[in-house]
PDB file of C-alpha atoms in Angstrom:
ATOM      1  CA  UNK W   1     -29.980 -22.341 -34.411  1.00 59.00           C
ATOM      2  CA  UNK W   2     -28.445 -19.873 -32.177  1.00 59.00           C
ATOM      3  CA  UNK W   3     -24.948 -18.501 -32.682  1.00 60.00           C
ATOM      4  CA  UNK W   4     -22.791 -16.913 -30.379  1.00 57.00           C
ATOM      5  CA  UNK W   5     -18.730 -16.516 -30.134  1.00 56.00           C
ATOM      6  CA  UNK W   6     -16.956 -19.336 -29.846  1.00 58.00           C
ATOM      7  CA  UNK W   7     -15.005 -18.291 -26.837  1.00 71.00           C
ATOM      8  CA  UNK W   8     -18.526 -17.481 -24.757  1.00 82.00           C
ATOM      9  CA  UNK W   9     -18.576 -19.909 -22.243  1.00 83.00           C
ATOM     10  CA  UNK W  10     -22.231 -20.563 -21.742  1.00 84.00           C
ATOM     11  CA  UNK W  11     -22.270 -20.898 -25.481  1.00 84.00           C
ATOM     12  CA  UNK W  12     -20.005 -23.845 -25.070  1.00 81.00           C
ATOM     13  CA  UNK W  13     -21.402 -25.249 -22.413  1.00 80.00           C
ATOM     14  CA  UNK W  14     -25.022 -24.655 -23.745  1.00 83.00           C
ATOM     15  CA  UNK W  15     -23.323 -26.537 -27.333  1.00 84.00           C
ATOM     16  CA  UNK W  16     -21.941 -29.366 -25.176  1.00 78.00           C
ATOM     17  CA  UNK W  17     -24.988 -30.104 -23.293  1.00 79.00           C
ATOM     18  CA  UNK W  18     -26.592 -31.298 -26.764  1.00 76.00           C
ATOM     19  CA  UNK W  19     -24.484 -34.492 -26.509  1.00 77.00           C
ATOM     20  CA  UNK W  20     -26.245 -37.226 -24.221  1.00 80.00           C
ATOM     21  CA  UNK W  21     -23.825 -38.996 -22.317  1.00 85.00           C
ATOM     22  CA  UNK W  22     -24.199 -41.327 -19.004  1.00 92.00           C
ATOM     23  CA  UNK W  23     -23.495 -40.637 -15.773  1.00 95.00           C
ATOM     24  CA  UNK W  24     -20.885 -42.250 -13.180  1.00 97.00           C
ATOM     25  CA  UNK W  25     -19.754 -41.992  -9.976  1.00 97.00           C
ATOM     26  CA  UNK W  26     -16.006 -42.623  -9.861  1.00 98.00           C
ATOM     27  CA  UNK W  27     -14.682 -43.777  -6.455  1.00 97.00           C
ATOM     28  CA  UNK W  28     -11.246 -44.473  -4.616  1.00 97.00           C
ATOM     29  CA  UNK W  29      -9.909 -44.571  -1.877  1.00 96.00           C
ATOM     30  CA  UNK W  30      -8.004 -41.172  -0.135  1.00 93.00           C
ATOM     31  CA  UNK W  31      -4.705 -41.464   1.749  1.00 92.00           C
ATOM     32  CA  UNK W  32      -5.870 -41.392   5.042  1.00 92.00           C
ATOM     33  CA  UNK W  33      -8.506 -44.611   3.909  1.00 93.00           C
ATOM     34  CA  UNK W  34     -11.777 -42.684   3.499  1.00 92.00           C
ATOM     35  CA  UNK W  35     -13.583 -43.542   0.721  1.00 95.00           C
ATOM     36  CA  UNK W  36     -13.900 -40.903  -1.464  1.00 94.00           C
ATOM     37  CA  UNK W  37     -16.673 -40.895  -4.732  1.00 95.00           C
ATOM     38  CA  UNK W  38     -17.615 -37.987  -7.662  1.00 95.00           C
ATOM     39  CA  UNK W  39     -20.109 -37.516  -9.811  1.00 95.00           C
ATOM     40  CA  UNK W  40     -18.996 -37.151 -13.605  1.00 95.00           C
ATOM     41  CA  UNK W  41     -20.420 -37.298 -17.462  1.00 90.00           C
ATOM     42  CA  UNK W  42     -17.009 -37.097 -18.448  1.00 93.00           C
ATOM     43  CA  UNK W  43     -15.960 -40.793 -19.198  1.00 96.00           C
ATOM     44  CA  UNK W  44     -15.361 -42.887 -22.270  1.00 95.00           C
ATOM     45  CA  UNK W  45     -13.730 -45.978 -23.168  1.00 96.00           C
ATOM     46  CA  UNK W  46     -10.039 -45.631 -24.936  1.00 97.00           C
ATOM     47  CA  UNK W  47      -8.903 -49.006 -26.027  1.00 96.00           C
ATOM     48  CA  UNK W  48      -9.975 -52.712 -25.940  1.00 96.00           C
ATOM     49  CA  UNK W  49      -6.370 -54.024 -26.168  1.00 97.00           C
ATOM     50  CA  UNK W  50      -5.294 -52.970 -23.361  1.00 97.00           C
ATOM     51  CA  UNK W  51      -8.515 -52.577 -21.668  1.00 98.00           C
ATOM     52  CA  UNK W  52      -8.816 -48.589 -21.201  1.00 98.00           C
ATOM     53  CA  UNK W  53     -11.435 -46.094 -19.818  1.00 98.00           C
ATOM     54  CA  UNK W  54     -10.462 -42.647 -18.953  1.00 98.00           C
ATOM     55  CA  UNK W  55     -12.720 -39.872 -17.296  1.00 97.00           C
ATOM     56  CA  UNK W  56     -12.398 -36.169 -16.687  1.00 96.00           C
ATOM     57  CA  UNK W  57     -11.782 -34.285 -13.150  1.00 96.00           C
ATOM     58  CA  UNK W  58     -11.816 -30.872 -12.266  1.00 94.00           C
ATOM     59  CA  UNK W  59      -8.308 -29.410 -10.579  1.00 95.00           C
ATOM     60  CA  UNK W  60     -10.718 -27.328  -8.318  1.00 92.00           C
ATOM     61  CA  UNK W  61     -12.374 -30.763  -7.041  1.00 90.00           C
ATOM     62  CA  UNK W  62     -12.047 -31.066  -3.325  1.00 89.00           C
ATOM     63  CA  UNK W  63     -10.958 -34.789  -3.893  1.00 90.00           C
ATOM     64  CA  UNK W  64      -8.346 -33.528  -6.982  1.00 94.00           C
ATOM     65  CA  UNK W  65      -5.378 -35.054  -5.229  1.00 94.00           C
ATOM     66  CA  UNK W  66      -6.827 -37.867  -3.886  1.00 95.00           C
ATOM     67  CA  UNK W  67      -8.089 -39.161  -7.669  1.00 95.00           C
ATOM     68  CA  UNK W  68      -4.644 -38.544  -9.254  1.00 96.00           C
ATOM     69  CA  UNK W  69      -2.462 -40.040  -6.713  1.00 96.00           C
ATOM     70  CA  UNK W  70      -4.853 -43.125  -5.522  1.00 97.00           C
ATOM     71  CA  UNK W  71      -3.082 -46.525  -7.653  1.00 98.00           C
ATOM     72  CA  UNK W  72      -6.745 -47.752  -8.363  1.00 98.00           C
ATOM     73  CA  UNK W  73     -10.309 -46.397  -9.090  1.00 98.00           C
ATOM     74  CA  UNK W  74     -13.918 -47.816 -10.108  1.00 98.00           C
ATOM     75  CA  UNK W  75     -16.342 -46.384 -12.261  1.00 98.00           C
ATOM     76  CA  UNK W  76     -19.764 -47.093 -11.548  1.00 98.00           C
ATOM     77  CA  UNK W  77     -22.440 -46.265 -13.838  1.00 98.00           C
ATOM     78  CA  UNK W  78     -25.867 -44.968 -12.638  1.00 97.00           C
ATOM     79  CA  UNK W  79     -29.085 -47.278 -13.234  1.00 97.00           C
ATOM     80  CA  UNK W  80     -31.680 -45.031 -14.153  1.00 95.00           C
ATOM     81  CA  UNK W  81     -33.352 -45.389 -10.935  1.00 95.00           C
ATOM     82  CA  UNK W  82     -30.166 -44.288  -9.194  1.00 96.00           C
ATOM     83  CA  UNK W  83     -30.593 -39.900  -9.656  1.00 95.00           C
ATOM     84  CA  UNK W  84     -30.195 -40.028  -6.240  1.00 94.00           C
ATOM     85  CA  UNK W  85     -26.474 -41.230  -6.287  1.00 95.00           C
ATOM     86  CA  UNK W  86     -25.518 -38.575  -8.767  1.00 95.00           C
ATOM     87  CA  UNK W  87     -27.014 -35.833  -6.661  1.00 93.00           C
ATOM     88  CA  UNK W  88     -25.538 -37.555  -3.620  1.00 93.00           C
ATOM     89  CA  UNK W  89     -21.924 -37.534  -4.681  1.00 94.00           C
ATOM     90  CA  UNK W  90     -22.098 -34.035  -6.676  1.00 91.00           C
ATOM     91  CA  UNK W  91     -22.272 -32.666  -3.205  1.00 81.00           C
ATOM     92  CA  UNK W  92     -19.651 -30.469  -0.911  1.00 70.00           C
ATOM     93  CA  UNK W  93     -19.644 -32.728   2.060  1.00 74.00           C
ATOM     94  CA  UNK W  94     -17.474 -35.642   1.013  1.00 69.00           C
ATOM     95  CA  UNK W  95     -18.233 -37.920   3.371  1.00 69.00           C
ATOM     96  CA  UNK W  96     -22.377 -37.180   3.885  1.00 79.00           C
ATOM     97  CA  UNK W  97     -21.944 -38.671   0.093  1.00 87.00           C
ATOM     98  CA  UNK W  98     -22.104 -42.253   1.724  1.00 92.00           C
ATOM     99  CA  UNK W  99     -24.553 -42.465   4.381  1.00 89.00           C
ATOM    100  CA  UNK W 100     -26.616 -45.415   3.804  1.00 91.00           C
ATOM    101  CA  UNK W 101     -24.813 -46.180   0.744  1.00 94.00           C
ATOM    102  CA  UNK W 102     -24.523 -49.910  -0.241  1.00 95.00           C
ATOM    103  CA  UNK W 103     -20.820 -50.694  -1.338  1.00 97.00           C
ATOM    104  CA  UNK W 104     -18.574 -54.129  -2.128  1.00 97.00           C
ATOM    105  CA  UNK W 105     -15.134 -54.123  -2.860  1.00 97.00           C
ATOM    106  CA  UNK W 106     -13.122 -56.320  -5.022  1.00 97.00           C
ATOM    107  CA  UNK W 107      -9.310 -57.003  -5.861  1.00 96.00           C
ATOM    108  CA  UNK W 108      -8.445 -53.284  -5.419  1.00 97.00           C
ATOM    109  CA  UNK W 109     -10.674 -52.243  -2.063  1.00 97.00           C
ATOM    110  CA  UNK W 110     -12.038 -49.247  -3.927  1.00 98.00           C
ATOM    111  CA  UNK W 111     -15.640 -49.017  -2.844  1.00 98.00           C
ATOM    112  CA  UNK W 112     -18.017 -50.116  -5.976  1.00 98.00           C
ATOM    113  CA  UNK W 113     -21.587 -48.742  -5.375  1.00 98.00           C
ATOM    114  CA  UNK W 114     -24.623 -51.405  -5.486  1.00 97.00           C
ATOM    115  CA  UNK W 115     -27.409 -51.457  -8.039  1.00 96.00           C
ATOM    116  CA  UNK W 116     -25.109 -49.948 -11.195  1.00 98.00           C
ATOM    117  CA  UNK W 117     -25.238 -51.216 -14.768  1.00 97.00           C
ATOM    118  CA  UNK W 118     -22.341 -51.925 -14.653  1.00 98.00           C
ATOM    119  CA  UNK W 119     -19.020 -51.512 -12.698  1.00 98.00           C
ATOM    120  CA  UNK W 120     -15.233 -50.945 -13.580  1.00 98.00           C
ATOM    121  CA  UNK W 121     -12.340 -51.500 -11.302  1.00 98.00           C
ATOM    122  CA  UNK W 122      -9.455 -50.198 -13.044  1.00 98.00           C
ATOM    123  CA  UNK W 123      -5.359 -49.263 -12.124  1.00 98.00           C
ATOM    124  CA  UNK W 124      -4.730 -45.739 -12.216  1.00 98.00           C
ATOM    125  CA  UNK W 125      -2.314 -45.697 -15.654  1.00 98.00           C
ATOM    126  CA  UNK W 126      -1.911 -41.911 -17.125  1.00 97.00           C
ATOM    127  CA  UNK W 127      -2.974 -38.567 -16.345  1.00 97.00           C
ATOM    128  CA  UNK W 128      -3.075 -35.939 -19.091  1.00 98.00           C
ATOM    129  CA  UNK W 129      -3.373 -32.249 -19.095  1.00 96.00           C
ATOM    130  CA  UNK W 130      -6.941 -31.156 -19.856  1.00 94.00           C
ATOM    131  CA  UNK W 131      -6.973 -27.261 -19.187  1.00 94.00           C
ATOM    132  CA  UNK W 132      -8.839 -27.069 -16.290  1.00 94.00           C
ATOM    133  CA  UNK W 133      -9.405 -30.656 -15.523  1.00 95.00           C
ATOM    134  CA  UNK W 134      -6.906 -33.344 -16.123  1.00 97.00           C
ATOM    135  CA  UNK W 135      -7.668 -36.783 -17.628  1.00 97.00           C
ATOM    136  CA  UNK W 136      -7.822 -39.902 -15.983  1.00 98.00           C
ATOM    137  CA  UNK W 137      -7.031 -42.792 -17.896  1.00 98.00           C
ATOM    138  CA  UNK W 138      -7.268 -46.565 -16.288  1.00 98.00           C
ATOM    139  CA  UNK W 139      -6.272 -49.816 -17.017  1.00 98.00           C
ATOM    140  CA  UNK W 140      -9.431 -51.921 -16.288  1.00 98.00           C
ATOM    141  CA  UNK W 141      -8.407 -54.837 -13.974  1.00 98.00           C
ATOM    142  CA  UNK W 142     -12.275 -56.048 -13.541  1.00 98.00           C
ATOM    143  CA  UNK W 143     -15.586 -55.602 -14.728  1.00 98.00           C
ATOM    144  CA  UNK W 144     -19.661 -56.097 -13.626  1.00 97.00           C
ATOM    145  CA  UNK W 145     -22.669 -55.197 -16.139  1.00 97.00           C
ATOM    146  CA  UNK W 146     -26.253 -56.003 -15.622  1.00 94.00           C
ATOM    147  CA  UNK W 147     -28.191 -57.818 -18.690  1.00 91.00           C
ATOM    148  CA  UNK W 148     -31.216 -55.891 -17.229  1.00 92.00           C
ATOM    149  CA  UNK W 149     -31.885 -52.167 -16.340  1.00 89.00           C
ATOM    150  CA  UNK W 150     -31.037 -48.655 -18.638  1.00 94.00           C
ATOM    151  CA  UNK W 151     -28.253 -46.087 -17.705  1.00 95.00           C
ATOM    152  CA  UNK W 152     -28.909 -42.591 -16.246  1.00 95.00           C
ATOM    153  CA  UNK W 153     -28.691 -40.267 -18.470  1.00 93.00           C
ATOM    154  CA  UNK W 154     -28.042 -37.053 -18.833  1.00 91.00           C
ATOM    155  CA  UNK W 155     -28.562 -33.984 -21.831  1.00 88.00           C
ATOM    156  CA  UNK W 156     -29.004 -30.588 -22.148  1.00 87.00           C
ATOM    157  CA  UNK W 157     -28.756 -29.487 -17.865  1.00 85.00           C
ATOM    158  CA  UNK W 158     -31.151 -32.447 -16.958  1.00 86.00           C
ATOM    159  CA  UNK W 159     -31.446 -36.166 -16.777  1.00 87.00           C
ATOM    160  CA  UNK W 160     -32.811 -38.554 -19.102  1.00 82.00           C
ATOM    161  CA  UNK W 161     -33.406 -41.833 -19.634  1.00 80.00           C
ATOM    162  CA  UNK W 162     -33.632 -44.685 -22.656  1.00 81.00           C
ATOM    163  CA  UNK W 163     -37.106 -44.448 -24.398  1.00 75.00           C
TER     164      UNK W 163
END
């Protein structure tokens, strides 16, 4: 096992990275009514009574504002066959992220990407202090899962996927 100080930041990261999680694109809808959509690892449910889901952004995302001031979101997470989509909406250009992008909207009008297992349309309901990112926790107002299909994943800088 390697050691290093806790305060080294590739240490941390490097740590971090051991953890497997799934990956999401979260979308909304900015101000002037583009739709706006960002990768993240960063999500988890909270509670099952109410029904809550939070995930993490970055204050030095381009789309900061837009995430904590839109009333509703969606989280849509990846198939496995979807890499593309995370490496789509992980880019700088925020609206290249959509070309050719298959979308529905529900109750909300938040733009819920095709193909996912499985969907969340949730109400924006608290945003926490999180250092540099702030936390993003939603009320979920409606719901989609496949019964087929295995989530993107991703672990240790790269993805992976269920054995």
């Amino acid at each position: 096992m390697t050691t290093a100080s806790p305060l080294d930041p590739r240490a941390f990261r490097s740590a971090l990275g051991c953890f497997a999680t799934g990956i999401a694109v979260v979308t909304t809808i900015a101000p002037d009514g583009l739709p706006l959509g960002v990768t993240v690892n960063s999500f988890s449910s909270v509670s099952l009574d109410p029904p809550l889901v939070q995930f993490c952004l970055g204050r030095a995302a381009m789309s900061f504002e837009a995430f904590t001031t839109a009333p509703s979101f969606a989280v849509n997470i990846l198939a496995d066959d979807q890499e593309d989509l995370s490496a789509r909406f992980s880019r700088r250009d925020l609206q290249e992220r959509w070309a050719g992008v298959a979308v529905e909207t529900w109750d909300t009008g938040v733009p819920i990407l095709s193909g996912c297992v499985a969907s969340l349309e949730c109400d924006r309901a608290h945003l926490f202090d999180g250092g540099d990112h702030v936390i993003v926790v939603g009320r979920v107002r409606r719901l989609a899962s496949r019964e087929d299909g295995a989530p993107l994943l991703y672990v240790r800088g790269r993805y992976g996927r269920v054995a």
